[in-house]
Amino acid sequence: MESPALLLSPPAANPNHPPSSLSPHRVLWSPRRNLRPLGCSLSTSSGRATRRPPLGSPRVVSEMASSTGGESYMTLLEYVGKGGADVGDDLVVLLCHLQYACKRIAALVASPFNAELGRDGGGGVASSSSSSKRDAPKPLDIVSNDIILASLRKSGKVAVMASEEDDVPVWITDHSPFVVVVDPLDGSRNIDVSIPTGTIFGVYNRLAELDHLPIEEKAQLNSLQSGKRLVAAGYILYSSATIFCISFGSGTHAFMLDHSTGEFVLTHPSIQVPRRGQIYSVNDARYFDWPDGLRRYIDTVRQGKGQFPKKYSARYVCSLVADFHRTLIYGGVVMNPRDHLRLVYEANPLSFLIEHAGGRGSDGKTRILSIQPVELHQRLPLFLGSVEDMHELESYDSIQQKINPGYDV
């Protein structure tokens, strides 16, 4: 039997077709069906590329159904290649490598041979900096981080990667177009009990005006862009199914991993979070530590005395990606009222997703995407959900918990 370390090794690359050199035609070709390559811009007689319709539009869905012989599904890479003009070839190549990395992580978290990597006994230690706001990394976090970094390096499309697992960003290469921020394995403490985990990521354009600065400085400043400047953001949920959810700024779309083909297949195009849900997701054990406004809101909605005259139910996994995914599909609110979740790696990408699905992300007072990060590991309260639920919640005077009475952050 192979050792666990060998199971983590990437497959041998084909020297004739390295992933970083793939054209959009080759990336998007499906050997399973007799399809024309998808993702190329169609040329007119003048030689100019025609403008492609936005992702999720009826025209895209209709054309994809026709090109697949009437089949009602498409893969992630086919969908991106068939998308709007803002989704260029460089982003397609980046996503090709990123989704490959996440397939490896999905296999890793489900493998009995790597179970020890999820446990504290593997030697995870806190950051050496006493002022660091990072969590103490676990071995499985570090392995996931390495998998993603290796894939982004191979893509040739990423200038810098900032990770929740690193104190400072990693400068990968000059002149590549994108900056990636990532939480490689959110909720890894849940691995031992098989509770869902996830990867969260955001993609920005590299700020070319910073190219003259020293590497450390331009890496930091590129990674501290406002969430309003995101080009794409998404999460991967590792659960009973592996879900890749992404937005390019024109709708939010979810794809499920088909293990028979190894492809992420579109299952939820153009998600619209219900304007109001009937679920709140928060750690109720902290009820007596909450500010008065948050206690009054929770008491009101679970008694059915709020603006929506039905009693709310509590659902809480304590895995941010899982709780967020449920909220995105069913509506309601998911929250952590403490200064706990990271603006750069968690709050900005998830707020981008929920907004492009018709919801709202807030720190309890301010729209998340309007907040300018000042630190890579900056923490803040986070409230995400249905727009009507969020407006009702924010109407209460005090919902941010500013103290931490005795339990670990």
Short mmCIF file of N, CA, C and O in Angstrom, two decimals, residues 154-271:
data_model
loop_
_atom_site.label_atom_id
_atom_site.label_comp_id
_atom_site.label_asym_id
_atom_site.label_seq_id
_atom_site.Cartn_x
_atom_site.Cartn_y
_atom_site.Cartn_z
N LYS A 154 1.45 26.78 -11.32
CA LYS A 154 1.44 26.11 -12.63
C LYS A 154 0.55 26.83 -13.64
O LYS A 154 0.76 26.72 -14.85
N SER A 155 -0.45 27.55 -13.15
CA SER A 155 -1.35 28.23 -14.08
C SER A 155 -0.65 29.32 -14.86
O SER A 155 -1.01 29.62 -16.00
N GLY A 156 0.36 29.95 -14.26
CA GLY A 156 1.04 31.06 -14.90
C GLY A 156 0.21 32.32 -14.97
O GLY A 156 0.60 33.28 -15.64
N LYS A 157 -0.92 32.35 -14.27
CA LYS A 157 -1.84 33.48 -14.35
C LYS A 157 -1.95 34.27 -13.05
O LYS A 157 -2.74 35.21 -12.98
N VAL A 158 -1.20 33.89 -12.03
CA VAL A 158 -1.35 34.51 -10.71
C VAL A 158 -0.03 35.16 -10.31
O VAL A 158 1.01 34.51 -10.25
N ALA A 159 -0.10 36.46 -10.00
CA ALA A 159 1.08 37.19 -9.56
C ALA A 159 1.34 36.99 -8.08
O ALA A 159 2.50 36.85 -7.66
N VAL A 160 0.28 36.98 -7.27
CA VAL A 160 0.45 36.87 -5.82
C VAL A 160 -0.72 36.10 -5.23
O VAL A 160 -1.86 36.22 -5.69
N MET A 161 -0.43 35.27 -4.22
CA MET A 161 -1.46 34.56 -3.47
C MET A 161 -1.33 34.95 -2.01
O MET A 161 -0.26 34.83 -1.41
N ALA A 162 -2.43 35.42 -1.44
CA ALA A 162 -2.50 35.69 0.00
C ALA A 162 -3.40 34.64 0.62
O ALA A 162 -4.52 34.42 0.17
N SER A 163 -2.90 33.97 1.66
CA SER A 163 -3.62 32.86 2.27
C SER A 163 -3.81 33.08 3.76
O SER A 163 -2.94 33.66 4.43
N GLU A 164 -4.92 32.61 4.27
CA GLU A 164 -5.18 32.63 5.71
C GLU A 164 -4.11 31.86 6.46
O GLU A 164 -3.89 32.10 7.65
N GLU A 165 -3.41 30.94 5.80
CA GLU A 165 -2.39 30.13 6.45
C GLU A 165 -1.02 30.79 6.49
O GLU A 165 -0.10 30.26 7.12
N ASP A 166 -0.86 31.91 5.81
CA ASP A 166 0.45 32.57 5.73
C ASP A 166 0.39 33.95 6.37
O ASP A 166 -0.61 34.67 6.25
N ASP A 167 1.47 34.33 7.04
CA ASP A 167 1.54 35.66 7.63
C ASP A 167 1.62 36.76 6.59
O ASP A 167 1.12 37.87 6.79
N VAL A 168 2.29 36.47 5.48
CA VAL A 168 2.46 37.47 4.42
C VAL A 168 2.11 36.82 3.08
O VAL A 168 2.18 35.59 2.93
N PRO A 169 1.74 37.62 2.08
CA PRO A 169 1.42 37.05 0.76
C PRO A 169 2.65 36.43 0.10
O PRO A 169 3.79 36.80 0.40
N VAL A 170 2.40 35.51 -0.80
CA VAL A 170 3.46 34.88 -1.59
C VAL A 170 3.47 35.50 -2.98
O VAL A 170 2.48 35.41 -3.71
N TRP A 171 4.56 36.16 -3.33
CA TRP A 171 4.70 36.69 -4.69
C TRP A 171 5.14 35.54 -5.60
O TRP A 171 6.17 34.92 -5.38
N ILE A 172 4.35 35.27 -6.63
CA ILE A 172 4.59 34.10 -7.47
C ILE A 172 5.38 34.47 -8.71
O ILE A 172 6.39 33.84 -9.03
N THR A 173 4.91 35.47 -9.44
CA THR A 173 5.60 35.86 -10.66
C THR A 173 5.20 37.27 -11.07
O THR A 173 4.08 37.71 -10.77
N ASP A 174 6.10 37.97 -11.72
CA ASP A 174 5.78 39.30 -12.24
C ASP A 174 4.87 39.18 -13.47
O ASP A 174 4.93 38.19 -14.21
N HIS A 175 4.06 40.19 -13.66
CA HIS A 175 3.30 40.41 -14.90
C HIS A 175 2.12 39.46 -15.10
O HIS A 175 1.39 39.62 -16.09
N SER A 176 1.91 38.48 -14.25
CA SER A 176 0.69 37.68 -14.37
C SER A 176 -0.51 38.54 -13.96
O SER A 176 -0.39 39.45 -13.14
N PRO A 177 -1.70 38.28 -14.51
CA PRO A 177 -2.79 39.25 -14.38
C PRO A 177 -3.56 39.25 -13.07
O PRO A 177 -4.26 40.22 -12.78
N PHE A 178 -3.48 38.17 -12.26
CA PHE A 178 -4.42 38.05 -11.15
C PHE A 178 -3.76 37.97 -9.78
O PHE A 178 -2.60 37.57 -9.63
N VAL A 179 -4.55 38.35 -8.78
CA VAL A 179 -4.23 38.19 -7.37
C VAL A 179 -5.29 37.28 -6.77
O VAL A 179 -6.48 37.49 -7.00
N VAL A 180 -4.88 36.27 -6.02
CA VAL A 180 -5.83 35.34 -5.42
C VAL A 180 -5.68 35.40 -3.90
O VAL A 180 -4.57 35.30 -3.37
N VAL A 181 -6.82 35.56 -3.21
CA VAL A 181 -6.86 35.45 -1.75
C VAL A 181 -7.65 34.20 -1.42
O VAL A 181 -8.64 33.89 -2.08
N VAL A 182 -7.23 33.46 -0.39
CA VAL A 182 -7.84 32.15 -0.16
C VAL A 182 -7.78 31.73 1.30
O VAL A 182 -6.81 32.01 2.01
N ASP A 183 -8.85 31.10 1.75
CA ASP A 183 -8.85 30.31 2.98
C ASP A 183 -8.86 28.86 2.51
O ASP A 183 -9.90 28.35 2.07
N PRO A 184 -7.74 28.18 2.55
CA PRO A 184 -7.63 26.87 1.88
C PRO A 184 -8.56 25.81 2.43
O PRO A 184 -9.08 24.99 1.67
N LEU A 185 -8.75 25.76 3.76
CA LEU A 185 -9.61 24.72 4.32
C LEU A 185 -10.31 25.27 5.56
O LEU A 185 -9.87 25.05 6.69
N ASP A 186 -11.40 25.97 5.34
CA ASP A 186 -12.17 26.52 6.45
C ASP A 186 -12.91 25.39 7.16
O ASP A 186 -13.48 24.51 6.53
N GLY A 187 -12.89 25.43 8.50
CA GLY A 187 -13.59 24.41 9.28
C GLY A 187 -12.83 23.11 9.44
O GLY A 187 -13.43 22.07 9.73
N SER A 188 -11.50 23.15 9.30
CA SER A 188 -10.73 21.90 9.33
C SER A 188 -10.81 21.21 10.69
O SER A 188 -10.57 20.01 10.79
N ARG A 189 -11.16 21.93 11.76
CA ARG A 189 -11.30 21.29 13.07
C ARG A 189 -12.45 20.29 13.07
O ARG A 189 -12.57 19.48 13.98
N ASN A 190 -13.30 20.33 12.04
CA ASN A 190 -14.44 19.42 11.96
C ASN A 190 -14.12 18.10 11.26
O ASN A 190 -14.98 17.22 11.17
N ILE A 191 -12.91 17.98 10.74
CA ILE A 191 -12.55 16.80 9.94
C ILE A 191 -12.76 15.51 10.73
O ILE A 191 -13.29 14.51 10.21
N ASP A 192 -12.35 15.50 12.00
CA ASP A 192 -12.40 14.27 12.79
C ASP A 192 -13.80 13.70 12.92
O ASP A 192 -13.98 12.50 13.13
N VAL A 193 -14.82 14.57 12.84
CA VAL A 193 -16.20 14.11 13.01
C VAL A 193 -16.99 14.22 11.71
O VAL A 193 -18.23 14.21 11.72
N SER A 194 -16.29 14.33 10.59
CA SER A 194 -16.89 14.28 9.25
C SER A 194 -17.95 15.35 9.02
O SER A 194 -18.93 15.13 8.31
N ILE A 195 -17.76 16.52 9.64
CA ILE A 195 -18.62 17.67 9.37
C ILE A 195 -18.06 18.41 8.16
O ILE A 195 -16.85 18.45 7.96
N PRO A 196 -18.92 18.99 7.33
CA PRO A 196 -18.45 19.64 6.10
C PRO A 196 -17.39 20.71 6.34
O PRO A 196 -17.40 21.40 7.36
N THR A 197 -16.50 20.83 5.37
CA THR A 197 -15.47 21.86 5.36
C THR A 197 -15.55 22.58 4.02
O THR A 197 -16.41 22.27 3.19
N GLY A 198 -14.66 23.53 3.80
CA GLY A 198 -14.72 24.24 2.53
C GLY A 198 -13.48 25.06 2.24
O GLY A 198 -12.65 25.32 3.12
N THR A 199 -13.36 25.47 1.00
CA THR A 199 -12.35 26.41 0.53
C THR A 199 -13.06 27.68 0.09
O THR A 199 -14.09 27.60 -0.58
N ILE A 200 -12.52 28.84 0.45
CA ILE A 200 -13.09 30.13 0.05
C ILE A 200 -12.01 30.90 -0.69
O ILE A 200 -10.85 30.92 -0.27
N PHE A 201 -12.37 31.55 -1.80
CA PHE A 201 -11.35 32.27 -2.57
C PHE A 201 -11.94 33.53 -3.22
O PHE A 201 -13.15 33.65 -3.41
N GLY A 202 -11.06 34.46 -3.50
CA GLY A 202 -11.41 35.65 -4.26
C GLY A 202 -10.32 35.93 -5.28
O GLY A 202 -9.13 35.63 -5.05
N VAL A 203 -10.69 36.52 -6.41
CA VAL A 203 -9.75 36.83 -7.48
C VAL A 203 -9.84 38.32 -7.80
O VAL A 203 -10.94 38.84 -8.03
N TYR A 204 -8.69 39.00 -7.81
CA TYR A 204 -8.59 40.40 -8.18
C TYR A 204 -7.66 40.55 -9.38
O TYR A 204 -6.81 39.68 -9.63
N ASN A 205 -7.78 41.66 -10.08
CA ASN A 205 -6.77 42.02 -11.06
C ASN A 205 -5.53 42.54 -10.35
O ASN A 205 -5.63 43.24 -9.33
N ARG A 206 -4.35 42.19 -10.88
CA ARG A 206 -3.12 42.76 -10.34
C ARG A 206 -3.11 44.26 -10.61
O ARG A 206 -3.49 44.72 -11.68
N LEU A 207 -2.66 45.04 -9.63
CA LEU A 207 -2.58 46.49 -9.76
C LEU A 207 -1.25 46.86 -10.41
O LEU A 207 -0.21 46.93 -9.75
N ALA A 208 -1.29 47.07 -11.72
CA ALA A 208 -0.05 47.32 -12.47
C ALA A 208 0.64 48.59 -12.00
O ALA A 208 1.87 48.72 -12.12
N GLU A 209 -0.13 49.54 -11.45
CA GLU A 209 0.48 50.79 -10.99
C GLU A 209 1.39 50.60 -9.78
O GLU A 209 2.13 51.51 -9.39
N LEU A 210 1.36 49.40 -9.19
CA LEU A 210 2.22 49.11 -8.04
C LEU A 210 3.49 48.35 -8.44
O LEU A 210 4.31 48.01 -7.57
N ASP A 211 3.66 48.08 -9.71
CA ASP A 211 4.75 47.20 -10.16
C ASP A 211 6.13 47.73 -9.80
O ASP A 211 7.10 46.96 -9.69
N HIS A 212 6.27 49.05 -9.60
CA HIS A 212 7.59 49.63 -9.32
C HIS A 212 8.01 49.45 -7.87
O HIS A 212 9.16 49.68 -7.52
N LEU A 213 7.08 49.01 -7.01
CA LEU A 213 7.36 48.89 -5.58
C LEU A 213 8.16 47.62 -5.27
O LEU A 213 8.16 46.67 -6.08
N PRO A 214 8.82 47.54 -4.11
CA PRO A 214 9.47 46.29 -3.69
C PRO A 214 8.45 45.15 -3.60
O PRO A 214 7.26 45.39 -3.37
N ILE A 215 8.91 43.93 -3.76
CA ILE A 215 8.01 42.77 -3.84
C ILE A 215 7.12 42.67 -2.62
O ILE A 215 5.90 42.46 -2.74
N GLU A 216 7.68 42.81 -1.42
CA GLU A 216 6.87 42.65 -0.21
C GLU A 216 5.75 43.68 -0.15
O GLU A 216 4.61 43.36 0.22
N GLU A 217 6.07 44.91 -0.54
CA GLU A 217 5.07 45.99 -0.46
C GLU A 217 3.98 45.82 -1.51
O GLU A 217 2.79 45.96 -1.20
N LYS A 218 4.35 45.51 -2.73
CA LYS A 218 3.32 45.38 -3.76
C LYS A 218 2.50 44.11 -3.57
O LYS A 218 1.31 44.08 -3.90
N ALA A 219 3.09 43.07 -2.99
CA ALA A 219 2.31 41.87 -2.67
C ALA A 219 1.25 42.20 -1.63
O ALA A 219 0.09 41.77 -1.75
N GLN A 220 1.63 42.95 -0.61
CA GLN A 220 0.71 43.31 0.46
C GLN A 220 -0.42 44.20 -0.06
O GLN A 220 -1.61 43.96 0.19
N LEU A 221 -0.09 45.23 -0.81
CA LEU A 221 -1.09 46.18 -1.29
C LEU A 221 -2.02 45.54 -2.32
O LEU A 221 -3.22 45.83 -2.35
N ASN A 222 -1.51 44.67 -3.16
CA ASN A 222 -2.37 43.96 -4.11
C ASN A 222 -3.38 43.09 -3.38
O ASN A 222 -4.51 42.91 -3.85
N SER A 223 -2.99 42.55 -2.24
CA SER A 223 -3.86 41.64 -1.49
C SER A 223 -4.87 42.37 -0.62
O SER A 223 -5.82 41.75 -0.13
N LEU A 224 -4.68 43.67 -0.41
CA LEU A 224 -5.57 44.45 0.44
C LEU A 224 -6.56 45.28 -0.37
O LEU A 224 -6.99 46.35 0.06
N GLN A 225 -6.94 44.80 -1.53
CA GLN A 225 -7.92 45.51 -2.34
C GLN A 225 -9.31 45.40 -1.72
O GLN A 225 -9.64 44.41 -1.06
N SER A 226 -10.11 46.41 -1.95
CA SER A 226 -11.50 46.40 -1.49
C SER A 226 -12.29 45.30 -2.18
O SER A 226 -12.03 44.96 -3.35
N GLY A 227 -13.26 44.74 -1.48
CA GLY A 227 -14.10 43.70 -2.08
C GLY A 227 -14.86 44.17 -3.30
O GLY A 227 -15.27 43.35 -4.13
N LYS A 228 -15.05 45.48 -3.44
CA LYS A 228 -15.73 46.00 -4.62
C LYS A 228 -14.94 45.74 -5.90
O LYS A 228 -15.50 45.80 -7.00
N ARG A 229 -13.64 45.46 -5.76
CA ARG A 229 -12.78 45.25 -6.93
C ARG A 229 -12.63 43.78 -7.32
O ARG A 229 -11.87 43.45 -8.23
N LEU A 230 -13.35 42.89 -6.64
CA LEU A 230 -13.26 41.47 -6.98
C LEU A 230 -13.67 41.22 -8.43
O LEU A 230 -14.67 41.77 -8.92
N VAL A 231 -12.91 40.38 -9.10
CA VAL A 231 -13.24 39.92 -10.45
C VAL A 231 -14.11 38.66 -10.37
O VAL A 231 -15.03 38.46 -11.16
N ALA A 232 -13.80 37.82 -9.41
CA ALA A 232 -14.55 36.57 -9.20
C ALA A 232 -14.35 36.16 -7.75
O ALA A 232 -13.36 36.54 -7.11
N ALA A 233 -15.28 35.39 -7.25
CA ALA A 233 -15.16 34.84 -5.90
C ALA A 233 -15.97 33.56 -5.83
O ALA A 233 -16.91 33.36 -6.61
N GLY A 234 -15.60 32.70 -4.88
CA GLY A 234 -16.33 31.44 -4.79
C GLY A 234 -15.96 30.65 -3.56
O GLY A 234 -15.11 31.05 -2.76
N TYR A 235 -16.62 29.54 -3.41
CA TYR A 235 -16.29 28.58 -2.36
C TYR A 235 -16.47 27.18 -2.90
O TYR A 235 -17.20 26.96 -3.89
N ILE A 236 -15.80 26.24 -2.28
CA ILE A 236 -15.98 24.82 -2.58
C ILE A 236 -16.39 24.16 -1.28
O ILE A 236 -15.70 24.27 -0.27
N LEU A 237 -17.53 23.51 -1.29
CA LEU A 237 -18.06 22.80 -0.13
C LEU A 237 -17.72 21.33 -0.24
O LEU A 237 -18.07 20.67 -1.23
N TYR A 238 -17.00 20.80 0.77
CA TYR A 238 -16.66 19.38 0.80
C TYR A 238 -17.61 18.71 1.79
O TYR A 238 -17.46 18.82 3.00
N SER A 239 -18.62 18.02 1.25
CA SER A 239 -19.67 17.45 2.09
C SER A 239 -20.15 16.15 1.44
O SER A 239 -19.36 15.45 0.81
N SER A 240 -21.44 15.82 1.60
CA SER A 240 -21.97 14.63 0.93
C SER A 240 -21.82 14.76 -0.57
O SER A 240 -21.73 13.75 -1.28
N ALA A 241 -21.80 15.98 -1.06
CA ALA A 241 -21.41 16.28 -2.43
C ALA A 241 -20.34 17.37 -2.36
O ALA A 241 -20.23 18.09 -1.37
N THR A 242 -19.54 17.47 -3.41
CA THR A 242 -18.56 18.55 -3.52
C THR A 242 -19.14 19.61 -4.45
O THR A 242 -19.42 19.33 -5.61
N ILE A 243 -19.34 20.82 -3.91
CA ILE A 243 -20.00 21.90 -4.64
C ILE A 243 -19.00 23.01 -4.89
O ILE A 243 -18.30 23.45 -3.98
N PHE A 244 -18.94 23.48 -6.13
CA PHE A 244 -18.12 24.62 -6.51
C PHE A 244 -19.08 25.75 -6.86
O PHE A 244 -19.76 25.70 -7.87
N CYS A 245 -19.14 26.77 -6.01
CA CYS A 245 -20.04 27.91 -6.21
C CYS A 245 -19.21 29.13 -6.55
O CYS A 245 -18.23 29.42 -5.86
N ILE A 246 -19.60 29.87 -7.60
CA ILE A 246 -18.76 30.97 -8.07
C ILE A 246 -19.62 32.08 -8.65
O ILE A 246 -20.73 31.85 -9.14
N SER A 247 -19.10 33.29 -8.55
CA SER A 247 -19.69 34.44 -9.25
C SER A 247 -18.58 35.22 -9.93
O SER A 247 -17.49 35.37 -9.39
N PHE A 248 -18.89 35.70 -11.13
CA PHE A 248 -17.98 36.58 -11.86
C PHE A 248 -18.51 38.01 -11.89
O PHE A 248 -18.09 38.82 -12.70
N GLY A 249 -19.48 38.30 -11.01
CA GLY A 249 -20.09 39.61 -10.99
C GLY A 249 -21.35 39.69 -11.80
O GLY A 249 -21.93 40.78 -11.96
N SER A 250 -21.80 38.57 -12.34
CA SER A 250 -23.05 38.52 -13.12
C SER A 250 -23.78 37.25 -12.75
O SER A 250 -23.82 36.28 -13.50
N GLY A 251 -24.37 37.22 -11.54
CA GLY A 251 -25.05 36.03 -11.06
C GLY A 251 -24.12 35.14 -10.26
O GLY A 251 -22.89 35.26 -10.32
N THR A 252 -24.71 34.25 -9.49
CA THR A 252 -23.99 33.27 -8.67
C THR A 252 -24.44 31.88 -9.10
O THR A 252 -25.64 31.64 -9.21
N HIS A 253 -23.49 30.98 -9.34
CA HIS A 253 -23.79 29.70 -9.97
C HIS A 253 -23.09 28.57 -9.21
O HIS A 253 -21.94 28.73 -8.80
N ALA A 254 -23.76 27.43 -9.05
CA ALA A 254 -23.19 26.31 -8.30
C ALA A 254 -23.08 25.07 -9.18
O ALA A 254 -24.00 24.76 -9.94
N PHE A 255 -21.97 24.37 -9.03
CA PHE A 255 -21.65 23.18 -9.81
C PHE A 255 -21.34 22.05 -8.84
O PHE A 255 -20.66 22.25 -7.84
N MET A 256 -21.82 20.85 -9.16
CA MET A 256 -21.58 19.68 -8.30
C MET A 256 -20.59 18.75 -9.00
O MET A 256 -20.67 18.52 -10.21
N LEU A 257 -19.65 18.20 -8.21
CA LEU A 257 -18.66 17.29 -8.77
C LEU A 257 -19.30 15.96 -9.11
O LEU A 257 -19.86 15.28 -8.25
N ASP A 258 -19.22 15.60 -10.39
CA ASP A 258 -19.69 14.30 -10.87
C ASP A 258 -18.50 13.34 -10.82
O ASP A 258 -17.57 13.43 -11.62
N HIS A 259 -18.50 12.44 -9.85
CA HIS A 259 -17.35 11.56 -9.65
C HIS A 259 -17.17 10.57 -10.79
O HIS A 259 -16.08 10.02 -10.96
N SER A 260 -18.19 10.33 -11.58
CA SER A 260 -18.06 9.39 -12.70
C SER A 260 -17.24 9.99 -13.85
O SER A 260 -16.67 9.26 -14.65
N THR A 261 -17.21 11.32 -13.95
CA THR A 261 -16.48 11.97 -15.03
C THR A 261 -15.36 12.87 -14.52
O THR A 261 -14.51 13.28 -15.30
N GLY A 262 -15.38 13.20 -13.21
CA GLY A 262 -14.40 14.12 -12.67
C GLY A 262 -14.67 15.56 -13.02
O GLY A 262 -13.79 16.42 -12.85
N GLU A 263 -15.88 15.88 -13.48
CA GLU A 263 -16.23 17.24 -13.88
C GLU A 263 -17.17 17.89 -12.88
O GLU A 263 -18.03 17.22 -12.30
N PHE A 264 -17.02 19.20 -12.69
CA PHE A 264 -18.02 19.97 -11.96
C PHE A 264 -19.15 20.31 -12.94
O PHE A 264 -18.93 20.95 -13.96
N VAL A 265 -20.36 19.87 -12.60
CA VAL A 265 -21.51 19.99 -13.49
C VAL A 265 -22.48 21.02 -12.93
O VAL A 265 -22.79 21.02 -11.72
N LEU A 266 -22.97 21.90 -13.79
CA LEU A 266 -23.89 22.96 -13.36
C LEU A 266 -25.18 22.36 -12.81
O LEU A 266 -25.88 21.62 -13.49
N THR A 267 -25.51 22.70 -11.56
CA THR A 267 -26.75 22.23 -10.93
C THR A 267 -27.63 23.38 -10.48
O THR A 267 -28.84 23.22 -10.36
N HIS A 268 -27.05 24.54 -10.20
CA HIS A 268 -27.81 25.70 -9.73
C HIS A 268 -27.38 26.94 -10.49
O HIS A 268 -26.57 27.74 -10.01
N PRO A 269 -27.91 27.16 -11.71
CA PRO A 269 -27.56 28.38 -12.44
C PRO A 269 -28.29 29.59 -11.87
O PRO A 269 -29.43 29.50 -11.43
N SER A 270 -27.61 30.72 -11.86
CA SER A 270 -28.21 32.00 -11.50
C SER A 270 -29.02 31.91 -10.21
O SER A 270 -30.22 32.19 -10.17
N ILE A 271 -28.35 31.52 -9.13
CA ILE A 271 -29.02 31.38 -7.83
C ILE A 271 -29.58 32.73 -7.39
O ILE A 271 -28.91 33.76 -7.49
#
